[in-house]
Coordinates of N, CA, C and O in Angstrom, one line a residue:
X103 N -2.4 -25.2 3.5 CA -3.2 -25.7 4.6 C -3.2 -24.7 5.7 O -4.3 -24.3 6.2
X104 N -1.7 -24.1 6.3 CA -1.7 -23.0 7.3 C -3.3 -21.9 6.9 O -4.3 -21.6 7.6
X105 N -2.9 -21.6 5.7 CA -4.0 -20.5 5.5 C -5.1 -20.8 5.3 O -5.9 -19.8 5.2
X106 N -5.4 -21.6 5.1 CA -6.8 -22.2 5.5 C -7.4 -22.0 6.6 O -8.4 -21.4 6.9
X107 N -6.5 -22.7 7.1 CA -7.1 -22.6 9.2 C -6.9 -21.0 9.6 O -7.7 -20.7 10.5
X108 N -6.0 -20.2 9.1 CA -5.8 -19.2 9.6 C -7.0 -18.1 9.1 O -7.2 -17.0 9.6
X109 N -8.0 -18.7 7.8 CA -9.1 -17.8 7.3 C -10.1 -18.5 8.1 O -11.1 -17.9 8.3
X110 N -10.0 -19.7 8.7 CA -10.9 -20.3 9.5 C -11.0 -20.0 10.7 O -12.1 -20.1 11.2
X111 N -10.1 -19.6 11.5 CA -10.0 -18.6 12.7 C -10.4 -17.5 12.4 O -11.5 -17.1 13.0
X112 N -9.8 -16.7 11.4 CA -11.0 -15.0 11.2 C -11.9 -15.9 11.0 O -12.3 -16.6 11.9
X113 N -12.4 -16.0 10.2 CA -14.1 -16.3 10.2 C -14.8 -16.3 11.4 O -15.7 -15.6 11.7
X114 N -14.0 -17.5 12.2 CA -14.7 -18.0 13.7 C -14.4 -16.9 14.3 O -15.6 -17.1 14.4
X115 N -14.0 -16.1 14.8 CA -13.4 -14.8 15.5 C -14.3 -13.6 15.1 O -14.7 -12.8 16.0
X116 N -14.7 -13.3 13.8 CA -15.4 -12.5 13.4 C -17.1 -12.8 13.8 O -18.0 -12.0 13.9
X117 N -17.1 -14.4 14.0 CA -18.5 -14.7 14.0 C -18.9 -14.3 15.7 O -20.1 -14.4 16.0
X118 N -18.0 -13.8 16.7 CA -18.1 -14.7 17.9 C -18.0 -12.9 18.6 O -18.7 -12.8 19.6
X119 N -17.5 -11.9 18.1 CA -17.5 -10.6 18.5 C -18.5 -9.3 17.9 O -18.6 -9.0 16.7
X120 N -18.8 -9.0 18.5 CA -19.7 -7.7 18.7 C -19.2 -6.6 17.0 O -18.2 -6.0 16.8
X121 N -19.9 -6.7 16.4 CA -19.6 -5.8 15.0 C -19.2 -4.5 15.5 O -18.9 -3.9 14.5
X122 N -19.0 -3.8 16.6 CA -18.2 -2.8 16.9 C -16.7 -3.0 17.3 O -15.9 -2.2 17.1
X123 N -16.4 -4.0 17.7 CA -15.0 -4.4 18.4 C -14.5 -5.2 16.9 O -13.3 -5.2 16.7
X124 N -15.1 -5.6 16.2 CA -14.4 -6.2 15.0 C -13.8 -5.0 13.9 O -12.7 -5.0 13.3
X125 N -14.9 -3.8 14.0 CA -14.2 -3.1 13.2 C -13.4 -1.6 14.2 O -13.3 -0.5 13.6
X126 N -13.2 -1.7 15.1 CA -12.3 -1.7 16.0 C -10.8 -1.9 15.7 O -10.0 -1.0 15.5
X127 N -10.8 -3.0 15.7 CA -9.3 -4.5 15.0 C -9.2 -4.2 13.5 O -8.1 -4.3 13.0
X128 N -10.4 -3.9 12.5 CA -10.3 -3.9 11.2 C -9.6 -2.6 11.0 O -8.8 -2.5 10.0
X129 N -9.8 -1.6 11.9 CA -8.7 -0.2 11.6 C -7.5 0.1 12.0 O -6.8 1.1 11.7
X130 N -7.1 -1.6 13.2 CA -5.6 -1.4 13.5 C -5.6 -2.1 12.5 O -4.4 -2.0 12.8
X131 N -5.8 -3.0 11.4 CA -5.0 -3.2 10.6 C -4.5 -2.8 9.3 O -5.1 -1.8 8.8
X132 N -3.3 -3.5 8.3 CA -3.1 -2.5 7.7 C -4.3 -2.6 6.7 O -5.1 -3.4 7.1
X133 N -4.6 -1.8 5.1 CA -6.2 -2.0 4.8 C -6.0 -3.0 3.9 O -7.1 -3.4 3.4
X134 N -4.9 -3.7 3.4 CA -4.7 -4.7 2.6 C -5.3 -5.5 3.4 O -6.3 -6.0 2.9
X135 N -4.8 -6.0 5.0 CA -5.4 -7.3 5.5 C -6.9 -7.1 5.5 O -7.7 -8.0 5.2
X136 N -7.3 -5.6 6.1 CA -8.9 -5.6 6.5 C -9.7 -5.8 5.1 O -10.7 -6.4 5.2
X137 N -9.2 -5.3 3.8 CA -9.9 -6.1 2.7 C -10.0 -7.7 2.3 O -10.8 -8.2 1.5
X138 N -9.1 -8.2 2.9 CA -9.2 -9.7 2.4 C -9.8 -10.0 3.4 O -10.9 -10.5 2.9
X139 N -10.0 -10.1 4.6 CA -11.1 -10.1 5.5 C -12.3 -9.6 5.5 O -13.0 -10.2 6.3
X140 N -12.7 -8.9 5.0 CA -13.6 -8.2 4.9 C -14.4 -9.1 3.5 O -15.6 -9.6 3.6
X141 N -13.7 -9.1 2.6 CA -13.9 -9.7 1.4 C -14.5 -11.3 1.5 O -15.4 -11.9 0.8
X142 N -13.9 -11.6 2.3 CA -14.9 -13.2 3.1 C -16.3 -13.5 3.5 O -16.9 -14.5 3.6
X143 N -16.6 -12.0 3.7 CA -18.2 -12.2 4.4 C -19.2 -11.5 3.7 O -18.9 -10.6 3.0
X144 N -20.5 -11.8 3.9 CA -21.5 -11.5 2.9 C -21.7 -10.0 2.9 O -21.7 -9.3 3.9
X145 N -21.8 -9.4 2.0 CA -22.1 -8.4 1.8 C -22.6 -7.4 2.9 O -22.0 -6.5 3.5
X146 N -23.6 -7.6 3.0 CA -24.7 -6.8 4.4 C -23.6 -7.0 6.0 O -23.3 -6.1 6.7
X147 N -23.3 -8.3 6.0 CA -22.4 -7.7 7.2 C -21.2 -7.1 6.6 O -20.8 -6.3 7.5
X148 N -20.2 -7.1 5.4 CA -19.2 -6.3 5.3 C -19.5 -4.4 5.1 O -18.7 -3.5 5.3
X149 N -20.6 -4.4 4.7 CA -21.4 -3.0 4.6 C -21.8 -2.0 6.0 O -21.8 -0.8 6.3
X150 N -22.2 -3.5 6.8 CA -22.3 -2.9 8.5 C -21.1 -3.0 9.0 O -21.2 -2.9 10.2
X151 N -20.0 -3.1 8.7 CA -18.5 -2.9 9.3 C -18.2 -1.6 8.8 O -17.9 -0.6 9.4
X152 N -18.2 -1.7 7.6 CA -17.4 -0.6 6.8 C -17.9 0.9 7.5 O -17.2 1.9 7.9
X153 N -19.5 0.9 7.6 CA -20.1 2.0 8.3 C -19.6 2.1 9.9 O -20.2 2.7 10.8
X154 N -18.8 1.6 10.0 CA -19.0 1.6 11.6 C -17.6 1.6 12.0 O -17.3 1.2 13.2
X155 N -16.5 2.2 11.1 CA -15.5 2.4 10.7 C -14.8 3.9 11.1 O -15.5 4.5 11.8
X156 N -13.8 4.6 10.8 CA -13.7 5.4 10.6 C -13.6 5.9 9.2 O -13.2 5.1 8.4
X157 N -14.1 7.2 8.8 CA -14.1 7.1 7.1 C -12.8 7.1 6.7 O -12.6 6.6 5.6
X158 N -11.8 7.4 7.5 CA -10.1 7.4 6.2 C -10.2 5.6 6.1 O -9.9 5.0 5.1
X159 N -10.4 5.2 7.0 CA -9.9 3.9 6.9 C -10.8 3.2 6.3 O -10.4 2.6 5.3
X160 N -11.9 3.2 6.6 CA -13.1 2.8 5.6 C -13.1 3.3 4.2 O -13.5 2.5 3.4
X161 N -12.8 4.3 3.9 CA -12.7 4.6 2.8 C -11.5 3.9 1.5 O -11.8 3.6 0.4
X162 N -10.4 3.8 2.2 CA -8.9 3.0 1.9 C -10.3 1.5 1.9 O -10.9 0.8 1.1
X163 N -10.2 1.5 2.5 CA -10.8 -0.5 2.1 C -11.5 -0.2 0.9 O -11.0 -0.6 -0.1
X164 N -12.7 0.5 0.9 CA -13.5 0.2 -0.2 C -12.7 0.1 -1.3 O -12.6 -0.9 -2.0
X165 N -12.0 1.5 -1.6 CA -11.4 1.3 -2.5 C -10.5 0.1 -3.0 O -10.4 -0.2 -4.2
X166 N -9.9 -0.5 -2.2 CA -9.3 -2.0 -2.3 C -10.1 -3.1 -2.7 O -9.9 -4.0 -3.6
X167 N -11.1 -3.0 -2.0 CA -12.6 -4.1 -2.6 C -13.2 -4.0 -3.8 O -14.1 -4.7 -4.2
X168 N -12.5 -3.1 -4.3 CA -13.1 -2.6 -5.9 C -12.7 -3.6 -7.0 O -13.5 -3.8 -7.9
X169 N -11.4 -4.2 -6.8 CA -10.4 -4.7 -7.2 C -10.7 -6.3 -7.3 O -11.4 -6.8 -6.4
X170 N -10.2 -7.0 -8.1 CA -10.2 -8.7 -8.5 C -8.8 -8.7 -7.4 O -7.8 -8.0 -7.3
X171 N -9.3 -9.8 -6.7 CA -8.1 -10.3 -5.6 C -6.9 -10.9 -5.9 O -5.9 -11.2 -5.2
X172 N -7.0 -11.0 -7.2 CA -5.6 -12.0 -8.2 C -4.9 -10.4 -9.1 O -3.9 -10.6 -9.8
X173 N -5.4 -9.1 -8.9 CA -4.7 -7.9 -9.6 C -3.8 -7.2 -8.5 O -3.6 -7.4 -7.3
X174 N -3.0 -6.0 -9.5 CA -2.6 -5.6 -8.7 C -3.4 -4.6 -7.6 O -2.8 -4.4 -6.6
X175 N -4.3 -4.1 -7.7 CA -5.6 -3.2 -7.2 C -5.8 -4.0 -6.4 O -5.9 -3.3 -5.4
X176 N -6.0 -5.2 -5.9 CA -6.7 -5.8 -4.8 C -5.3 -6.7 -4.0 O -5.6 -7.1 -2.8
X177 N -4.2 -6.9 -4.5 CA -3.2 -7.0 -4.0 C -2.5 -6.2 -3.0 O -2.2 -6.6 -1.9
X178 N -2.3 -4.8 -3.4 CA -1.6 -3.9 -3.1 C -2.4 -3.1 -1.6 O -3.5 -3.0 -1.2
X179 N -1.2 -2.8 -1.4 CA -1.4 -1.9 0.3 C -1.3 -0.5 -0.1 O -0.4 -0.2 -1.0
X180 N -2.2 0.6 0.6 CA -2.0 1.9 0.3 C -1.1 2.5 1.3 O -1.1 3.7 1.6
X181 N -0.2 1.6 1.9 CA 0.3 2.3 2.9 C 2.1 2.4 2.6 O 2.9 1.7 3.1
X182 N 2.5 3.2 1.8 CA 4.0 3.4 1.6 C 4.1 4.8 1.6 O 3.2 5.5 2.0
X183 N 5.2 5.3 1.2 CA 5.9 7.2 1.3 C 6.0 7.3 0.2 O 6.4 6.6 -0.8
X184 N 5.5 8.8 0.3 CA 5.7 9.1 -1.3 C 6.4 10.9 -0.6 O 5.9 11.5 0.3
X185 N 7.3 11.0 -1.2 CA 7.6 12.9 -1.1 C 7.6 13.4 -2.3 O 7.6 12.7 -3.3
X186 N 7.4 14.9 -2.3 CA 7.3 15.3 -3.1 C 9.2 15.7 -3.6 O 10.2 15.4 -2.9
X187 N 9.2 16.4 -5.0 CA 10.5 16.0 -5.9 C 11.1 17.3 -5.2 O 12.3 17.1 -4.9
X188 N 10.7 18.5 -4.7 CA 11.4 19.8 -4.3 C 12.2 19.4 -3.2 O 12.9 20.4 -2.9
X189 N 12.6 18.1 -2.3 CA 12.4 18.0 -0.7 C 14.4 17.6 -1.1 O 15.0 17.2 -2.1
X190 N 14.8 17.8 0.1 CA 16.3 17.6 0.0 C 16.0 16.0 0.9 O 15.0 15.5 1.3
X191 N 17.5 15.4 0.9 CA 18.1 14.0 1.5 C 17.2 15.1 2.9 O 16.0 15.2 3.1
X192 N 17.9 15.5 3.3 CA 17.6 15.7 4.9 C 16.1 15.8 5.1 O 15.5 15.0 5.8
X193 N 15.8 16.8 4.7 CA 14.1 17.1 5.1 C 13.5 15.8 4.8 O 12.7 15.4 5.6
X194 N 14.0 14.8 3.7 CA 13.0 13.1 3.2 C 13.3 12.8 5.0 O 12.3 12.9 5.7
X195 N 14.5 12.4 5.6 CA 14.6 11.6 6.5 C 13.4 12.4 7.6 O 12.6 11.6 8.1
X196 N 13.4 13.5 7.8 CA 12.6 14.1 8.6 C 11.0 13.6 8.7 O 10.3 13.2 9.6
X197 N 10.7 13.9 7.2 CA 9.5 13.3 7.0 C 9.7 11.9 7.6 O 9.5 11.8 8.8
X198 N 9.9 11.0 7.0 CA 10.3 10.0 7.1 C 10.1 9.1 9.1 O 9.7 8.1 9.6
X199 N 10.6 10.3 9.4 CA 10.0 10.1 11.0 C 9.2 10.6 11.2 O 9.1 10.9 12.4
X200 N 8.4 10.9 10.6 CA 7.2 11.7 11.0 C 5.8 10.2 10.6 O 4.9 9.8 11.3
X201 N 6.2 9.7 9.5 CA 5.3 9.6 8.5 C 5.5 7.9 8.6 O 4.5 7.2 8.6
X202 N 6.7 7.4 8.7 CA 7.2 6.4 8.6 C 6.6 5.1 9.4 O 6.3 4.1 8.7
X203 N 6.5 5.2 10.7 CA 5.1 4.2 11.5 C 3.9 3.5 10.2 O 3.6 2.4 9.9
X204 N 3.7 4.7 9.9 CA 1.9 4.3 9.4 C 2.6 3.4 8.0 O 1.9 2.4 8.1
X205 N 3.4 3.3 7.0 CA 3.9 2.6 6.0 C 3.7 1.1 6.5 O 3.6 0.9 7.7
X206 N 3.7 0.3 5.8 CA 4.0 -1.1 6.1 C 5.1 -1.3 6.1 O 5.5 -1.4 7.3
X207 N 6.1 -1.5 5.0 CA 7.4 -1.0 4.6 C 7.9 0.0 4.2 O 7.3 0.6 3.4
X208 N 9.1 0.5 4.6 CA 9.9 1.7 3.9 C 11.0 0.7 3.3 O 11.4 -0.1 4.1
X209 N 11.4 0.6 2.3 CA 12.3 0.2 1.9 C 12.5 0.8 0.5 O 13.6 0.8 -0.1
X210 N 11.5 1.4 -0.1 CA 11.7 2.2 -1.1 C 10.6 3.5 -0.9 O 9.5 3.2 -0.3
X211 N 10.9 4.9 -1.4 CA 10.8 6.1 -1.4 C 10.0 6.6 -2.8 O 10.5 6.4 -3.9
X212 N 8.9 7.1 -2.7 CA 8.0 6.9 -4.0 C 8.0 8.8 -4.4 O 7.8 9.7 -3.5
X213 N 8.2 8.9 -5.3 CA 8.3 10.6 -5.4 C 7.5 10.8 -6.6 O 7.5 10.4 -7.8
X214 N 6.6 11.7 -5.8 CA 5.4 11.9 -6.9 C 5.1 13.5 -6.8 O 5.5 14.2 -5.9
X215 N 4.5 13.8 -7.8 CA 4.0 15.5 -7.9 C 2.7 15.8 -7.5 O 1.9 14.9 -7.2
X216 N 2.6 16.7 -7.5 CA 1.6 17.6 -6.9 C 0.1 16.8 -6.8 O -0.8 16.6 -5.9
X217 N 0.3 16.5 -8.4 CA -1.4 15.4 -8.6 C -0.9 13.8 -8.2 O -1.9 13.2 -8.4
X218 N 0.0 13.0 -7.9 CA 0.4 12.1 -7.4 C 0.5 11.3 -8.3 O 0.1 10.1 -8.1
X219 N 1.1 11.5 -9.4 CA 1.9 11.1 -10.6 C 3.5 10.6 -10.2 O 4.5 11.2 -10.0
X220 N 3.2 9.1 -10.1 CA 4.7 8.7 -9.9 C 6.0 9.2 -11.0 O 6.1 8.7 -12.1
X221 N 6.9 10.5 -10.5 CA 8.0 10.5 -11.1 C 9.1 9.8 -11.2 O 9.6 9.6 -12.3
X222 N 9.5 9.2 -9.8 CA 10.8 8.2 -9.5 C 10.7 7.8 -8.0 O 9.7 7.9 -7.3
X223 N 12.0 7.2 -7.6 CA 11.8 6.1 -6.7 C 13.0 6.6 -5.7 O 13.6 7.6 -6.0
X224 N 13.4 5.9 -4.7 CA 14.7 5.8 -4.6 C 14.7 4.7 -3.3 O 13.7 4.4 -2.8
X225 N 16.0 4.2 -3.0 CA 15.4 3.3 -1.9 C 16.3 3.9 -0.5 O 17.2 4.7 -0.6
X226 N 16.0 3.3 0.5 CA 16.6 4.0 2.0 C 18.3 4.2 1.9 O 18.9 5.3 2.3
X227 N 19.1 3.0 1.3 CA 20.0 3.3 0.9 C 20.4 4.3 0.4 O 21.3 4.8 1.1
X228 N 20.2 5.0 -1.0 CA 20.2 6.1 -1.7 C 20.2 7.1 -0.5 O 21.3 7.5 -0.1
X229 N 19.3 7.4 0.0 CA 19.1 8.5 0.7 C 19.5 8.5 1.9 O 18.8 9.2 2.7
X230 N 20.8 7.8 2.5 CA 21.2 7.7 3.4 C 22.5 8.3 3.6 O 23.1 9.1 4.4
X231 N 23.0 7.4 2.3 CA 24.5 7.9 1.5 C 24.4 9.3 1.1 O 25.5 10.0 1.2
X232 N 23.0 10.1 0.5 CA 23.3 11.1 -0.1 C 23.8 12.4 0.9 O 23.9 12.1 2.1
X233 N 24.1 13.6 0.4 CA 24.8 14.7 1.0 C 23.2 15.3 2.0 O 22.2 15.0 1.4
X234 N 23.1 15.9 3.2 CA 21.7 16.2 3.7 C 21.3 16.9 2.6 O 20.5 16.2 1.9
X235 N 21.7 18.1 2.1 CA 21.6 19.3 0.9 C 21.0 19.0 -0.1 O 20.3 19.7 -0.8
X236 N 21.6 17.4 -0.2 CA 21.3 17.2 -2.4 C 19.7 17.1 -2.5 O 19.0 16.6 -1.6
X237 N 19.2 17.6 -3.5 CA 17.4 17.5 -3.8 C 17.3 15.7 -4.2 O 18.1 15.2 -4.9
X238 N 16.8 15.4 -3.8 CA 16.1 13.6 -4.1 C 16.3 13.6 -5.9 O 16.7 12.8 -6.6
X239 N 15.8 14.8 -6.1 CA 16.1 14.8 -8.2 C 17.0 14.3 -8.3 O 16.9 13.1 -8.8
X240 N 18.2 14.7 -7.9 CA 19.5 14.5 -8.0 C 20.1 12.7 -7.6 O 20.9 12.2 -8.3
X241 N 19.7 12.0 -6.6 CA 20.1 11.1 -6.4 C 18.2 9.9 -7.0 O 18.3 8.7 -6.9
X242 N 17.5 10.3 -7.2 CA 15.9 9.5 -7.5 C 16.5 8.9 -9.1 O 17.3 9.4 -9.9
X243 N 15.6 7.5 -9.1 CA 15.8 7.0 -10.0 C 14.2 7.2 -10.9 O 13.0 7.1 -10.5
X244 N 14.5 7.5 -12.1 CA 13.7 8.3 -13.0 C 12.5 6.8 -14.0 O 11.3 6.7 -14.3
X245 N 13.7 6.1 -14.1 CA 12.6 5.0 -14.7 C 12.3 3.9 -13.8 O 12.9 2.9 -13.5
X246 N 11.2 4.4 -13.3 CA 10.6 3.1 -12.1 C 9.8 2.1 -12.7 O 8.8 2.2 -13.4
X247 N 10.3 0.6 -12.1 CA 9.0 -0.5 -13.0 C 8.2 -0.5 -12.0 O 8.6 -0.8 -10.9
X248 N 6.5 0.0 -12.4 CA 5.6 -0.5 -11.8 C 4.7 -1.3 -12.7 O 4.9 -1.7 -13.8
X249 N 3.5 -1.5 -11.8 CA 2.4 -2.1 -12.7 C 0.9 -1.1 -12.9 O 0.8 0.0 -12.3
X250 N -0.1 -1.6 -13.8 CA -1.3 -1.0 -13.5 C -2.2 -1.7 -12.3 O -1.8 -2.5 -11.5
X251 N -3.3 -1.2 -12.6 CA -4.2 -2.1 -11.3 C -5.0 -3.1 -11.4 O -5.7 -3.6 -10.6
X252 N -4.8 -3.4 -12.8 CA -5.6 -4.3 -13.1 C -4.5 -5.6 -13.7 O -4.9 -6.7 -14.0
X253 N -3.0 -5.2 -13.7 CA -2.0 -6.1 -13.4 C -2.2 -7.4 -12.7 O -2.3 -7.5 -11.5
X254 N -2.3 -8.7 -13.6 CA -2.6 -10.1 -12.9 C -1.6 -10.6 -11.9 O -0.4 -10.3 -12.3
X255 N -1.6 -11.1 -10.9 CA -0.4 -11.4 -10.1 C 0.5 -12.5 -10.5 O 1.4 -12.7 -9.7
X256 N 0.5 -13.0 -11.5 CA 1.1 -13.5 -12.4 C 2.7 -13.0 -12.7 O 3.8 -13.3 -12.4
X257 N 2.1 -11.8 -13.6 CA 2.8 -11.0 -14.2 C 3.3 -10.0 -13.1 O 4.3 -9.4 -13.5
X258 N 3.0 -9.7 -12.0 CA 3.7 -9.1 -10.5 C 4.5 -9.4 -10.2 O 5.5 -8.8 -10.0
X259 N 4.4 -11.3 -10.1 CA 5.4 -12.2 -10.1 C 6.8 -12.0 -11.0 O 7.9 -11.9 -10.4
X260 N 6.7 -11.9 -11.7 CA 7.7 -12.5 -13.0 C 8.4 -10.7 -13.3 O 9.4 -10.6 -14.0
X261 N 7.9 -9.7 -12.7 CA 8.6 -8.3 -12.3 C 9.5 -8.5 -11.2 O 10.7 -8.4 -11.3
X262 N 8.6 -8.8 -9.7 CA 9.5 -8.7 -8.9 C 10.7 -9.6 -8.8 O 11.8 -9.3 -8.3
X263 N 10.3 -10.6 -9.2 CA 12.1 -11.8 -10.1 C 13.3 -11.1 -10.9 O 14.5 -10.8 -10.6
X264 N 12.4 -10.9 -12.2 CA 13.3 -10.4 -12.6 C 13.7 -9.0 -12.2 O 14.9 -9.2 -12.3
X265 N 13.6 -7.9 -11.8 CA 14.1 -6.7 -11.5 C 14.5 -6.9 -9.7 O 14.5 -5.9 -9.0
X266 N 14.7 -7.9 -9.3 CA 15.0 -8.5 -7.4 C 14.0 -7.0 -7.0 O 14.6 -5.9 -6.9
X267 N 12.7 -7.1 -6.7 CA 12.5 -6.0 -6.2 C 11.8 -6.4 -4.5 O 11.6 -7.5 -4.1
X268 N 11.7 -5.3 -4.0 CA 10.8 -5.9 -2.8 C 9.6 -5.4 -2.5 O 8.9 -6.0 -1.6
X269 N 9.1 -3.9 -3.3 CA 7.8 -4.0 -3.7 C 7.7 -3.2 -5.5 O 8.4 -2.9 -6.4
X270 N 6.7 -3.2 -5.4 CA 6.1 -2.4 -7.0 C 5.1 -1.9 -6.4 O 4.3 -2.2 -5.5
X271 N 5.6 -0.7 -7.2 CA 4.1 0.5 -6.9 C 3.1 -0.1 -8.3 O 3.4 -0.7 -9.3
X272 N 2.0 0.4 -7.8 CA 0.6 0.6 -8.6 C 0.4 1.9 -8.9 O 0.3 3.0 -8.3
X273 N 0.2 1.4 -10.6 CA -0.4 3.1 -10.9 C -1.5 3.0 -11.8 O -1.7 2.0 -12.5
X274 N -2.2 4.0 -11.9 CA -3.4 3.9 -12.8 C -3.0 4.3 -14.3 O -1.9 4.8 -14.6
X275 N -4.2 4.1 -15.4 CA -3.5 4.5 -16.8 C -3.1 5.9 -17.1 O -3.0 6.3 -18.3
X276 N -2.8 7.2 -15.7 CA -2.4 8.4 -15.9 C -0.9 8.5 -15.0 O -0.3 9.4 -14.5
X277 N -0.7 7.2 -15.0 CA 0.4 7.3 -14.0 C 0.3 7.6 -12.4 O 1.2 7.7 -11.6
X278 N -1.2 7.8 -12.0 CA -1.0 8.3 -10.5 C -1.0 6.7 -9.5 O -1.7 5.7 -9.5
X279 N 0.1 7.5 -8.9 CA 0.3 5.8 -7.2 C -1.3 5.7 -6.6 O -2.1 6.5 -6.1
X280 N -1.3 4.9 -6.8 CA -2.5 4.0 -5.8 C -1.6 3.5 -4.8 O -1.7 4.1 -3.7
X281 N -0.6 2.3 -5.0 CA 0.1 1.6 -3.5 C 0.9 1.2 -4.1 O 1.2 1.4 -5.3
X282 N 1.3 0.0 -3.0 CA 2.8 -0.6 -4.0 C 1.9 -2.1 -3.3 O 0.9 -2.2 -2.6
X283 N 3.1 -3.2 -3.9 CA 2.5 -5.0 -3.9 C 3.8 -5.0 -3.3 O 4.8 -4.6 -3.9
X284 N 3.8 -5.5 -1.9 CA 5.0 -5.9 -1.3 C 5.0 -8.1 -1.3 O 6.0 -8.7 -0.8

């Protein structure tokens, strides 16, 4: 019931503001929420938002709207860290302040290659304990469970149970990160 009324306020909120100030708000958010919002209203006005956007952020939505709302593709947020595998404990933390704001969560560390092929994972812990010096290889965990993007939330479910996780990355059928499902 909460979320009912709470899609009933966006609605009413969206109906009542100027299509420049809405997608204004649609780019402080993160692009998971601005797609399920977005996804509520008819076509032609979600088209005149999206244009009136900035393109990185506009762009991040569409691609989210591409997606069945019940997968992992239309579930999932593009906003987590990924480093690359050459980077030591110390330089990740560095990044990490650099980069770290814009994530929704950091609670896990996504390490991917050059074409953004999930290699391994690791979580804040790991890389807190480790030596500054050691390469992330050395302490990253190599078999990561994720899903694909067409992953039903179902089956999202019955991952994050069984393996206690707090998100799953998304990847496509070549292995590359799209986001994770927090």
């Amino acid at each position: 019931a909460q979320q009912e009324v709470a899609q009933r306020v966006r609605a009413d909120l969206l109906e009542h503001f100027a299509d420049e100030t809405v997608a204004d708000v649609l780019e402080e958010m993160s692009p998971d929420e601005a797609t399920d919002l977005l996804a509520e209203l008819p076509d032609a006005r979600r088209q005149g938002l999206l244009k009136l956007m900035e393109a990185d952020e506009a762009e991040e939505v569409r691609e989210l709207l591409r997606y069945d709302e019940d997968t992992a593709g239309g579930l999932m947020t593009t906003e987590y860290v990924s480093v690359l595998p050459d980077m030591t404990a110390s330089q990740t933390i560095e990044h990490l302040r650099k980069v770290g704001e814009e994530a929704e969560l950091v609670y896990y560390v996504y390490v991917t290659d050059a074409e953004e092929h999930l290699i391994g994972v690791f979580s804040l812990s790991d890389l807190i304990i480790a030596q500054p010096e050691t390469p992330i290889t050395e302490f990253m965990h190599k078999r990561v469970v994720s899903v694909e993007l067409d992953t039903e939330q179902d089956e999202i479910a019955q991952l994050v149970a069984r393996y206690n996780l707090i998100a799953v990355p998304v990847v496509d059928a070549e292995n590359r990160l799209h986001g994770i499902v927090t």
